[in-house]
mmCIF file of C-alpha atoms in Angstrom:
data_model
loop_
_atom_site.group_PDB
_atom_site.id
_atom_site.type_symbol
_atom_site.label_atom_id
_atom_site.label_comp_id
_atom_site.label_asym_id
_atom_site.label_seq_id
_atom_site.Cartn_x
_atom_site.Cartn_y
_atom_site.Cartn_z
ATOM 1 C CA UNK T 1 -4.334 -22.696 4.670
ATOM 2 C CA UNK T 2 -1.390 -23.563 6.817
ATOM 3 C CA UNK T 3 -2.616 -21.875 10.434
ATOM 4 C CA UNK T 4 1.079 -22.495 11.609
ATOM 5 C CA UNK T 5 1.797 -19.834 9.338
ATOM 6 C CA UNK T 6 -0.649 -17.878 9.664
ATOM 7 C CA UNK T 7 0.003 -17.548 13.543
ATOM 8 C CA UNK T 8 3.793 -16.902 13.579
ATOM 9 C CA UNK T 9 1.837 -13.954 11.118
ATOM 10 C CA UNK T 10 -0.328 -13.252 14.288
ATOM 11 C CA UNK T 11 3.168 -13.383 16.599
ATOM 12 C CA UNK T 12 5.475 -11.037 14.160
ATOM 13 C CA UNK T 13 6.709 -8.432 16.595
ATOM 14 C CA UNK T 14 5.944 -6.279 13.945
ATOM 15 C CA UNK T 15 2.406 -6.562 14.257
ATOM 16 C CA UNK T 16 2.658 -6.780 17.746
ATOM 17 C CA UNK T 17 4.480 -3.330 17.999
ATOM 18 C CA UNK T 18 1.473 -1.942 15.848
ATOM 19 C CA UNK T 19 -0.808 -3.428 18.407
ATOM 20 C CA UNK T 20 0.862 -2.287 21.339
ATOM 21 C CA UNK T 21 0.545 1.659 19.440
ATOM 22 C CA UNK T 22 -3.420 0.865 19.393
ATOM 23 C CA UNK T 23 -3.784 -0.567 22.741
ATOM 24 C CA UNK T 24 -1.290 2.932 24.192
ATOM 25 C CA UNK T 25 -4.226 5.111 22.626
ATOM 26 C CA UNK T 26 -6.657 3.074 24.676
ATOM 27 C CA UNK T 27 -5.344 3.520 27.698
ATOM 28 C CA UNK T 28 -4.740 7.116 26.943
ATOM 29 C CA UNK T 29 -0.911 6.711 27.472
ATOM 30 C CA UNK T 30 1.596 9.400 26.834
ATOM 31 C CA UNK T 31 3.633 6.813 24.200
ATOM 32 C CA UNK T 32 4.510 9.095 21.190
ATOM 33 C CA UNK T 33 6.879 8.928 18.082
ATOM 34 C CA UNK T 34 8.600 12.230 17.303
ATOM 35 C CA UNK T 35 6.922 13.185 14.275
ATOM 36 C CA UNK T 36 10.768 13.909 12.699
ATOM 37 C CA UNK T 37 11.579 10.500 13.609
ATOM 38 C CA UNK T 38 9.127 9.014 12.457
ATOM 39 C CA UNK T 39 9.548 10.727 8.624
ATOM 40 C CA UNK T 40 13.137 10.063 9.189
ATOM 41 C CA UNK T 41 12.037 6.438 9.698
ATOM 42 C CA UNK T 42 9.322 6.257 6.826
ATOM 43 C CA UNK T 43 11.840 7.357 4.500
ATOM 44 C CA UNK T 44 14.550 4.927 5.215
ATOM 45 C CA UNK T 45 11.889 1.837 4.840
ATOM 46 C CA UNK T 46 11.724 3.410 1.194
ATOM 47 C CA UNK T 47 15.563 4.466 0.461
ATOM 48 C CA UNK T 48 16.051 0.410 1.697
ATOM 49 C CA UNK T 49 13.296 -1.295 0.106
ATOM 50 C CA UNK T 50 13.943 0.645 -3.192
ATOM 51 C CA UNK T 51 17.589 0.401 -3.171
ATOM 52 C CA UNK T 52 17.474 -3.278 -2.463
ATOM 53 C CA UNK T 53 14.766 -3.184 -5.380
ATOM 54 C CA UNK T 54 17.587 -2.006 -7.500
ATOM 55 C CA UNK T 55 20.108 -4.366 -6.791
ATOM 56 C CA UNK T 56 17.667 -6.923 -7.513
ATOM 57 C CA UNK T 57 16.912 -5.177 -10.754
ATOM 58 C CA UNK T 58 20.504 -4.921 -12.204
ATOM 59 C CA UNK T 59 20.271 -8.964 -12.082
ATOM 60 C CA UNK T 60 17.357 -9.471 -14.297
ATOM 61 C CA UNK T 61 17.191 -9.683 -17.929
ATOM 62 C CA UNK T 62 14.446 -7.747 -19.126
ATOM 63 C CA UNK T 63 12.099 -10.064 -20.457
ATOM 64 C CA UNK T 64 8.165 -10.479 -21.771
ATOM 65 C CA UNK T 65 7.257 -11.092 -18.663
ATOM 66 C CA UNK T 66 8.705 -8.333 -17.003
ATOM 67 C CA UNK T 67 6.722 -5.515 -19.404
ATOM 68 C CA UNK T 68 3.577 -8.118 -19.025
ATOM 69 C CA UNK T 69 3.663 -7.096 -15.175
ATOM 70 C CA UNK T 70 4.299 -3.680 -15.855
ATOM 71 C CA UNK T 71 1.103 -3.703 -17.971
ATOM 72 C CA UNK T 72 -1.178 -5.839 -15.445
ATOM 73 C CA UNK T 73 0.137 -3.438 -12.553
ATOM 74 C CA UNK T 74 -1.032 -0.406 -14.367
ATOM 75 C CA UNK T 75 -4.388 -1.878 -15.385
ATOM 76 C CA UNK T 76 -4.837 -3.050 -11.823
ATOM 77 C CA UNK T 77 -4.423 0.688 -10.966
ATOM 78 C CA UNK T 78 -6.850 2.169 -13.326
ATOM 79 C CA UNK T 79 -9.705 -0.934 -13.241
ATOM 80 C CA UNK T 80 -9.967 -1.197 -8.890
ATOM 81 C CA UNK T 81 -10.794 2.413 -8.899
ATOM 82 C CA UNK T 82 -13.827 2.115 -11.601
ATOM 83 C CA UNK T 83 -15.392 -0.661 -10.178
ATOM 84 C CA UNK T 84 -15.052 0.487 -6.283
ATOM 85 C CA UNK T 85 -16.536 4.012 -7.352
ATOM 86 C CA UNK T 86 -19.957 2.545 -8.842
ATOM 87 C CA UNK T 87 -20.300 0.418 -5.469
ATOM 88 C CA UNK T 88 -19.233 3.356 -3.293
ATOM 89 C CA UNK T 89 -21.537 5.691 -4.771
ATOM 90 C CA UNK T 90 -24.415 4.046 -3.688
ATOM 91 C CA UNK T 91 -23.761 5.288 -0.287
ATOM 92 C CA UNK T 92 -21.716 8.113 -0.572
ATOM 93 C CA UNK T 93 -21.419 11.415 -2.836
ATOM 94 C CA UNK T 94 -19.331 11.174 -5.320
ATOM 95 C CA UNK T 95 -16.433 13.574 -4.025
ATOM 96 C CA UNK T 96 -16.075 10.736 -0.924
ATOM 97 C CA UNK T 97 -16.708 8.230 -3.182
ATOM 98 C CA UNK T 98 -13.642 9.736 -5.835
ATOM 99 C CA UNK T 99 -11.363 9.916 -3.168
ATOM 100 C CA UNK T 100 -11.815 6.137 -1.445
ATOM 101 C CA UNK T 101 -11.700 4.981 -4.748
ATOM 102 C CA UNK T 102 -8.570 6.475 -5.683
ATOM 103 C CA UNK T 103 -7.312 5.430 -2.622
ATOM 104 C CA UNK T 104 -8.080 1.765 -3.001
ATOM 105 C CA UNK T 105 -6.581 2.016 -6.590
ATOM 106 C CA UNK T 106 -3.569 3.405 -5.463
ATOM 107 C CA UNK T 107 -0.999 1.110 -3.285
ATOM 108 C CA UNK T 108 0.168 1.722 -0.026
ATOM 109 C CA UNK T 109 4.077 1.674 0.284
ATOM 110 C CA UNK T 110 3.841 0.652 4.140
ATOM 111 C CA UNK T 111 2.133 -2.188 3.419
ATOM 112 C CA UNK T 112 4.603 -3.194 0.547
ATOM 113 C CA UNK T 113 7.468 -2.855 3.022
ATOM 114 C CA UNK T 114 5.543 -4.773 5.137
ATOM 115 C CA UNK T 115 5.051 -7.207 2.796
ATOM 116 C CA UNK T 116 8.507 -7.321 2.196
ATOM 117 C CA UNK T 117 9.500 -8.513 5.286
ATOM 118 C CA UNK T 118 6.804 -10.916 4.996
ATOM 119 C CA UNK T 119 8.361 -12.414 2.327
ATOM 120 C CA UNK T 120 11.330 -12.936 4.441
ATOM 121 C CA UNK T 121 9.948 -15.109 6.649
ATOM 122 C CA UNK T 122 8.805 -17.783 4.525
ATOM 123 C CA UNK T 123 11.890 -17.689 2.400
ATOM 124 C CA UNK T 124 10.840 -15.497 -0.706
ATOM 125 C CA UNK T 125 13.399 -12.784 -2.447
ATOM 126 C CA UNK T 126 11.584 -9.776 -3.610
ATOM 127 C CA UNK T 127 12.487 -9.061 -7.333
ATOM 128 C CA UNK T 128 13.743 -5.500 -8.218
ATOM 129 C CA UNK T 129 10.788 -5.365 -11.129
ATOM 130 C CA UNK T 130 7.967 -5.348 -8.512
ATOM 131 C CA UNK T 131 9.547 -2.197 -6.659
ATOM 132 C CA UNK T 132 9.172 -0.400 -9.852
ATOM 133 C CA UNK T 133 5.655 -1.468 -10.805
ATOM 134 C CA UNK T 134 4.684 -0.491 -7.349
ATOM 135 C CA UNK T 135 5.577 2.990 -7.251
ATOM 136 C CA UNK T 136 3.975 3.186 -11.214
ATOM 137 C CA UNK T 137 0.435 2.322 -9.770
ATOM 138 C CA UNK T 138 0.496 5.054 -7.542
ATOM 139 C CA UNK T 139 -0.781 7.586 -10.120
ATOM 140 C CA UNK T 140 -2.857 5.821 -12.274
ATOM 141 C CA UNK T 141 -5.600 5.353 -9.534
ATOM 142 C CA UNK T 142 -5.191 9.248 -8.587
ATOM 143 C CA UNK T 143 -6.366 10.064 -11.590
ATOM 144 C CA UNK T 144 -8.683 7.503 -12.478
ATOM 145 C CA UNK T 145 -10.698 8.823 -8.850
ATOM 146 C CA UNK T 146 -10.244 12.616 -10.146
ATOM 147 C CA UNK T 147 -11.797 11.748 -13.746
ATOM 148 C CA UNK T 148 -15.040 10.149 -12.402
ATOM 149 C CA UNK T 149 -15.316 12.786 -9.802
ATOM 150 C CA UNK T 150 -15.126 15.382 -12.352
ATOM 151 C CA UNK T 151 -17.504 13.346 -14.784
ATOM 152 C CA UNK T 152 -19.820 12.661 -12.544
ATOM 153 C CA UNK T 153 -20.045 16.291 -10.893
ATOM 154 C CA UNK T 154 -22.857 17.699 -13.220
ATOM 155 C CA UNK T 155 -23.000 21.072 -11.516
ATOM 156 C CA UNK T 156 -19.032 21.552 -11.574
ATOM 157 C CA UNK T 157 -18.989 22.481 -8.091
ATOM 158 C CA UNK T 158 -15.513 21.547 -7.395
ATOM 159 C CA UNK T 159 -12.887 22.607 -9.681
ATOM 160 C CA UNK T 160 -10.280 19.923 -10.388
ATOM 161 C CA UNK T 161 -7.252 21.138 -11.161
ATOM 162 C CA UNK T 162 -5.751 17.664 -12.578
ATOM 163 C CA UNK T 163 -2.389 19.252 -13.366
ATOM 164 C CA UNK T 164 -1.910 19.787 -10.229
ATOM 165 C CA UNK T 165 -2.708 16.510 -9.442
ATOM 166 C CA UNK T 166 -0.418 14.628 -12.200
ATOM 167 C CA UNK T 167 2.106 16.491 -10.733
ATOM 168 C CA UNK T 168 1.910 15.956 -7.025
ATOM 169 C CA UNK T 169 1.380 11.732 -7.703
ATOM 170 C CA UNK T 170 4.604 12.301 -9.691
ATOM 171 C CA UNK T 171 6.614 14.239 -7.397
ATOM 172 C CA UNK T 172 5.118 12.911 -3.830
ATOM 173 C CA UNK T 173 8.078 12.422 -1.634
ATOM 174 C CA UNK T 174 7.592 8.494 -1.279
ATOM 175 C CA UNK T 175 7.308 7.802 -5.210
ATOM 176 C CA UNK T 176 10.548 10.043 -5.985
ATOM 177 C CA UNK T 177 12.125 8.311 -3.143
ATOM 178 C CA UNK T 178 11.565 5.032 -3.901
ATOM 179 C CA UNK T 179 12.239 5.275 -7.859
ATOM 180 C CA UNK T 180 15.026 7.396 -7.090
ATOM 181 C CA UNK T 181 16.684 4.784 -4.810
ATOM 182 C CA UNK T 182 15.577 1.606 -6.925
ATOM 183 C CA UNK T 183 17.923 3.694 -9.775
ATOM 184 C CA UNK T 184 20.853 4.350 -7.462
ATOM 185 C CA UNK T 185 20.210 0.471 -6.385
ATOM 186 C CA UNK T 186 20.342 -0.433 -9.988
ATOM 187 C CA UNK T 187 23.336 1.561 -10.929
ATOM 188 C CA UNK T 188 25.412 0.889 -8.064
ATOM 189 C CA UNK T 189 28.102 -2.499 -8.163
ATOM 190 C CA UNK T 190 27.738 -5.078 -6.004
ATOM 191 C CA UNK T 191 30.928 -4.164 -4.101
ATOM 192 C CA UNK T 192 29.465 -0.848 -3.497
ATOM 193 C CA UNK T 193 26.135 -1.965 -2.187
ATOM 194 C CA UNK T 194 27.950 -4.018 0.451
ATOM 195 C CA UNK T 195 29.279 -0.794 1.413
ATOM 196 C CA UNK T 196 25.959 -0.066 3.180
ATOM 197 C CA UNK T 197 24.207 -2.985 3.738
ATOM 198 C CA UNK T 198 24.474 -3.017 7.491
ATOM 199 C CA UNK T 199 22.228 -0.040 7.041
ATOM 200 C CA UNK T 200 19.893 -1.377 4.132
ATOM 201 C CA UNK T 201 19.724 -4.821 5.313
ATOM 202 C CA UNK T 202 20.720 -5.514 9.153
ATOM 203 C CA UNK T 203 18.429 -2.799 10.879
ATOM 204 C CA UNK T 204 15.287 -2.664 8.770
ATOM 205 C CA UNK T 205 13.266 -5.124 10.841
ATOM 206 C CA UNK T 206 14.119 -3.041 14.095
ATOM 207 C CA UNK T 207 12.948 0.025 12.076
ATOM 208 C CA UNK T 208 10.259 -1.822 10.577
ATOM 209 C CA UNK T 209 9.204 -2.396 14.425
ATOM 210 C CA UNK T 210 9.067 1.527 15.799
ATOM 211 C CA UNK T 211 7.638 2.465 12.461
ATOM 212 C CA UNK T 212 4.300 -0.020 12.804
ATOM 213 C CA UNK T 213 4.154 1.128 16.518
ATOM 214 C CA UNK T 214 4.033 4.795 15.270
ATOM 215 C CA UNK T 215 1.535 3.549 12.693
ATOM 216 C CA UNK T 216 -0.575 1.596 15.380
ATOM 217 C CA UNK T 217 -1.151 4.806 17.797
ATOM 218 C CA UNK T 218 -2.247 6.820 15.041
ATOM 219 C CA UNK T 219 -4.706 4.174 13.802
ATOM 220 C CA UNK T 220 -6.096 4.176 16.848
ATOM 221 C CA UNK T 221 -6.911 7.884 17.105
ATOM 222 C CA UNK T 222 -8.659 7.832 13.965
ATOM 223 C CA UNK T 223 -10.826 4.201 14.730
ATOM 224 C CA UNK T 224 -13.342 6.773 16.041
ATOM 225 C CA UNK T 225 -13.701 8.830 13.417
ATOM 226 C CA UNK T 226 -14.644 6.012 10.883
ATOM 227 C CA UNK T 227 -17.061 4.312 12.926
ATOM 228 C CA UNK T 228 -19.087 7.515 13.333
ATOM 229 C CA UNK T 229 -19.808 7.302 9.654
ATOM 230 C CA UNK T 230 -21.745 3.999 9.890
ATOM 231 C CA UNK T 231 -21.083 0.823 9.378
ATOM 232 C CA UNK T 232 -20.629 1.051 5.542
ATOM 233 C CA UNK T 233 -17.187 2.388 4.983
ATOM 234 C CA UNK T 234 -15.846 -0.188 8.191
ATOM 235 C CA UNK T 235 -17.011 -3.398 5.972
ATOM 236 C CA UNK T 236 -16.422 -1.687 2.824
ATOM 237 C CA UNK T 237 -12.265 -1.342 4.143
ATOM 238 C CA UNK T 238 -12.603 -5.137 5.185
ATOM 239 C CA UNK T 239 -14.218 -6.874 2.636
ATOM 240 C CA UNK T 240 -12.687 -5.032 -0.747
ATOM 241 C CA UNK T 241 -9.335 -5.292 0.236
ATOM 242 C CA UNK T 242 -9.287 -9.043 0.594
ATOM 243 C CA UNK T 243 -11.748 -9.182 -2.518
ATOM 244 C CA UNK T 244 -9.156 -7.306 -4.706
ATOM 245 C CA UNK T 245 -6.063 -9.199 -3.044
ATOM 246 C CA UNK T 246 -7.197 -12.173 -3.532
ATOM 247 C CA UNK T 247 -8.682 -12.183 -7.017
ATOM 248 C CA UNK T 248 -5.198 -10.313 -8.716
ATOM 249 C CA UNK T 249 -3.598 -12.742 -6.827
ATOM 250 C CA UNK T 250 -5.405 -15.456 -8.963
ATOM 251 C CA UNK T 251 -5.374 -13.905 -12.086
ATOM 252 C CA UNK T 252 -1.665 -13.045 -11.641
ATOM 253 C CA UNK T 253 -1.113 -16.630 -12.276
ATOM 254 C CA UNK T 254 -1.704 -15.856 -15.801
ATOM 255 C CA UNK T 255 1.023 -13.222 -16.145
ATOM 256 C CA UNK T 256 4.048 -14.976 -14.086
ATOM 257 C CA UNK T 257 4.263 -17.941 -12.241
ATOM 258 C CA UNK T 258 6.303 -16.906 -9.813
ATOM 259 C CA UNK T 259 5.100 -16.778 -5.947
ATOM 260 C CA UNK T 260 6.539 -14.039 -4.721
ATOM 261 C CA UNK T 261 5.650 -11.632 -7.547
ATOM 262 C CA UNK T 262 2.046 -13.058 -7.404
ATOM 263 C CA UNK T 263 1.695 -12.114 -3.680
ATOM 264 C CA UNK T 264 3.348 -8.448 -4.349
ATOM 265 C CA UNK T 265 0.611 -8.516 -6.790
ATOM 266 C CA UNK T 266 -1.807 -9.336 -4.698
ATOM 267 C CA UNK T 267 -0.324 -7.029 -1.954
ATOM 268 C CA UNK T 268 -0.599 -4.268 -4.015
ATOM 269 C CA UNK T 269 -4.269 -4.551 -5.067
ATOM 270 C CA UNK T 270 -5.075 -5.176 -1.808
ATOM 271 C CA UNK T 271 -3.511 -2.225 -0.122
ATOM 272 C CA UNK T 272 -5.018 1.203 0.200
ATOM 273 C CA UNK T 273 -2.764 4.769 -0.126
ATOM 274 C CA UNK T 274 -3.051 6.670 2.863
ATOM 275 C CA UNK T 275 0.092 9.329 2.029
ATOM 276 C CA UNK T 276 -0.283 10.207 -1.373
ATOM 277 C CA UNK T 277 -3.998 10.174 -2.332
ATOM 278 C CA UNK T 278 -4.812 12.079 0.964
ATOM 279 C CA UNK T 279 -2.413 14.808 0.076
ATOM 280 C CA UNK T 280 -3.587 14.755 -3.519
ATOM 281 C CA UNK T 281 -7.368 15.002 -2.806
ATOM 282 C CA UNK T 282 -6.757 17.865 -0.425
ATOM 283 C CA UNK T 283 -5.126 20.162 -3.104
ATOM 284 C CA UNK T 284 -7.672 19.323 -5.480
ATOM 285 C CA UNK T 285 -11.026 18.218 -4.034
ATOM 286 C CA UNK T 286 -11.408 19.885 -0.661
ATOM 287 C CA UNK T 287 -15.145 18.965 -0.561
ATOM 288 C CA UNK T 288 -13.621 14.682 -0.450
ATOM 289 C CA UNK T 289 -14.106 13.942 3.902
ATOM 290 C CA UNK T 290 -10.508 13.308 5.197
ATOM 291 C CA UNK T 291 -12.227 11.297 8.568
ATOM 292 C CA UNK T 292 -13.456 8.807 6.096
ATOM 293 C CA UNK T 293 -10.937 7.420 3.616
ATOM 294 C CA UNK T 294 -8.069 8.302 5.720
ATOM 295 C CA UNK T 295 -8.670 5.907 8.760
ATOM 296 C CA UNK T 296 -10.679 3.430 6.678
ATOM 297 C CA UNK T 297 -7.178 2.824 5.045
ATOM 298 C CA UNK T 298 -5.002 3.547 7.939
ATOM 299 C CA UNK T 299 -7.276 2.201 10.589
ATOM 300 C CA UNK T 300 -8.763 -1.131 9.554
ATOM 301 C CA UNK T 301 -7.530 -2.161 6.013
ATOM 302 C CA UNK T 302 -3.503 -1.247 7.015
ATOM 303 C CA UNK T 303 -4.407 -3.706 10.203
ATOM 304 C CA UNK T 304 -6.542 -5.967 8.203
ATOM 305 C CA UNK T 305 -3.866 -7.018 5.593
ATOM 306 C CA UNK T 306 -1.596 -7.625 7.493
ATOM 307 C CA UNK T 307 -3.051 -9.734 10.020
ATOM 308 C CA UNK T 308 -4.904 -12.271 7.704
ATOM 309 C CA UNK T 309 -4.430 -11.005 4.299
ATOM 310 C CA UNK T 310 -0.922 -11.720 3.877
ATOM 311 C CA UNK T 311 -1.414 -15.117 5.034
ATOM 312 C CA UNK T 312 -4.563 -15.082 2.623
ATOM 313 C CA UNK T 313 -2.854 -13.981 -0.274
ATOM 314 C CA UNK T 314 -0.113 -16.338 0.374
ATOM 315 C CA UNK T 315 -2.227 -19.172 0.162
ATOM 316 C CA UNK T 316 -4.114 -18.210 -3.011
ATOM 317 C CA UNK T 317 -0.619 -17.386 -4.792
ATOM 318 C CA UNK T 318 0.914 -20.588 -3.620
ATOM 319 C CA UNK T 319 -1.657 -22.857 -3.893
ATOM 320 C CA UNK T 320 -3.667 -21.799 -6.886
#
């Protein structure tokens, strides 16, 4: 693994802005992002990734190999959810179990944006394709989660209503956003995206910054809340995360050979949902704990990938 890279990684005022938001918590300062700014924020990273995902888009020819990664993304989706719930289980009831596995199904679009920039920095162009298979594994996993819950809950004590879950995973604010953008991206000429690229393009990374610093203070009020639960969960949100990232990763290798769709792939199994499962397993299974798979994704596999996944990833895409 090349360390150089791996410690301009460590270096990325990015990170170090989501740092400084953990260390402010610590020493109990009064540092605080508006929580309106910080949605206004949230949903820019999306309207720019998505519409840059467009733009990217309406230069491809749709080929095999684009509907191949369509395919693998959605099986990814449906297959990390499965094999996490049998494991998780073991531990947990199956309500907590459900909803962690859901969430490690599911992809987390901060971490993709994150990614993104990533990418950046070791000269890599996202393609438009990957922006839409990312925001098509966010439901698969949702349900997957809700259909063992339900399968698995012999005395039906919580009623699933998994309409109402379709629906939300279809209509979440981040997935319409981004798929709404990545169409305006696609349909919009190339003169007219130069229109606004000082706003898609030249500010992200400064946004980018504030955003991981908002991220990094609310990590760190949550820490606490996971490590009451034991040490399960904490390894659990280390260890599966680079497990999944790095295997897809590998096995991407079979569906494209390119490197930077290979490490979005990889990216995107490794991530965990922390906005659109939580919301979903609230409206429909109230009995899931929110103080365990919200800060195990937030608080220590958010941090974990991209400190020394990405570089992990990177390696096994690049090199294998």
């Amino acid at each position: 693994m090349n360390l150089n890279l791996l410690f301009e990684n460590l270096t990325n005022p990015a990170l170090l802005f989501f740092i400084l938001g953990i260390v402010a918590v610590y020493l109990k300062s009064d540092l605080e992002i508006p929580p309106n700014s910080s949605k206004f924020i949230s949903l820019y990273l999306l309207f720019s990734i998505g519409f840059k995902g467009g733009q990217e888009l309406s230069h491809e020819s749709f080929s095999f190999e684009i509907m191949w990664s369509i395919v693998f993304g959605l099986m990814v989706a449906l297959l990390i959810p499965l094999y996490t719930f049998f494991i998780l289980k073991q531990k947990l009831n199956i309500y907590d179990a459900g909803a962690i596995a859901a969430a490690y199904g599911s992809v987390s679009a901060v971490t993709f944006v994150t990614a993104v920039a990533y990418l950046e920095s070791v000269q890599l162009v996202l393609h438009g394709h990957m922006v839409a298979i990312m925001a098509l594994m966010e439901s698969p996993a949702i349900i997957a989660g809700l259909v063992l819950i339900s399968y698995f809950d012999k005395d039906n004590e919580t009623q699933i209503k998994k309409s109402n879950a379709l629906k939300h995973s279809l209509t979440n604010g981040s997935v319409l956003l981004i798929i709404g953008s990545l169409v305006i991206g696609f349909l919009a000429s190339d003169k007219q995206a130069q229109g606004i690229k000082p706003f898609t393009d030249d500010i992200f990374k400064g946004f980018l910054a504030i955003f991981l610093l908002d991220m990094g203070i609310v990590s760190g009020r949550k820490l606490n809340t996971l490590l009451s639960n034991g040490w399960f969960p904490f390894v659990f949100a280390i260890l599966v995360p680079l497990f999944n990232g790095s295997l897809i990763g590998l096995l991407s290798g079979a569906i494209t050979d390119d490197v930077s769709s290979r490490f979005i792939f990889a990216i995107l199994a490794a991530s965990a949902s922390y906005i659109a499962v939580p919301a979903a397993m609230k409206i429909t299974v109230p009995k899931a704990n929110p103080g365990l798979f919200l800060p195990m994704a937030l608080a220590v596999t958010f941090p974990v990938n991209i400190t020394i996944g990405f570089p992990i990833y990177y390696y096994v895409v690049s090199t294998f």
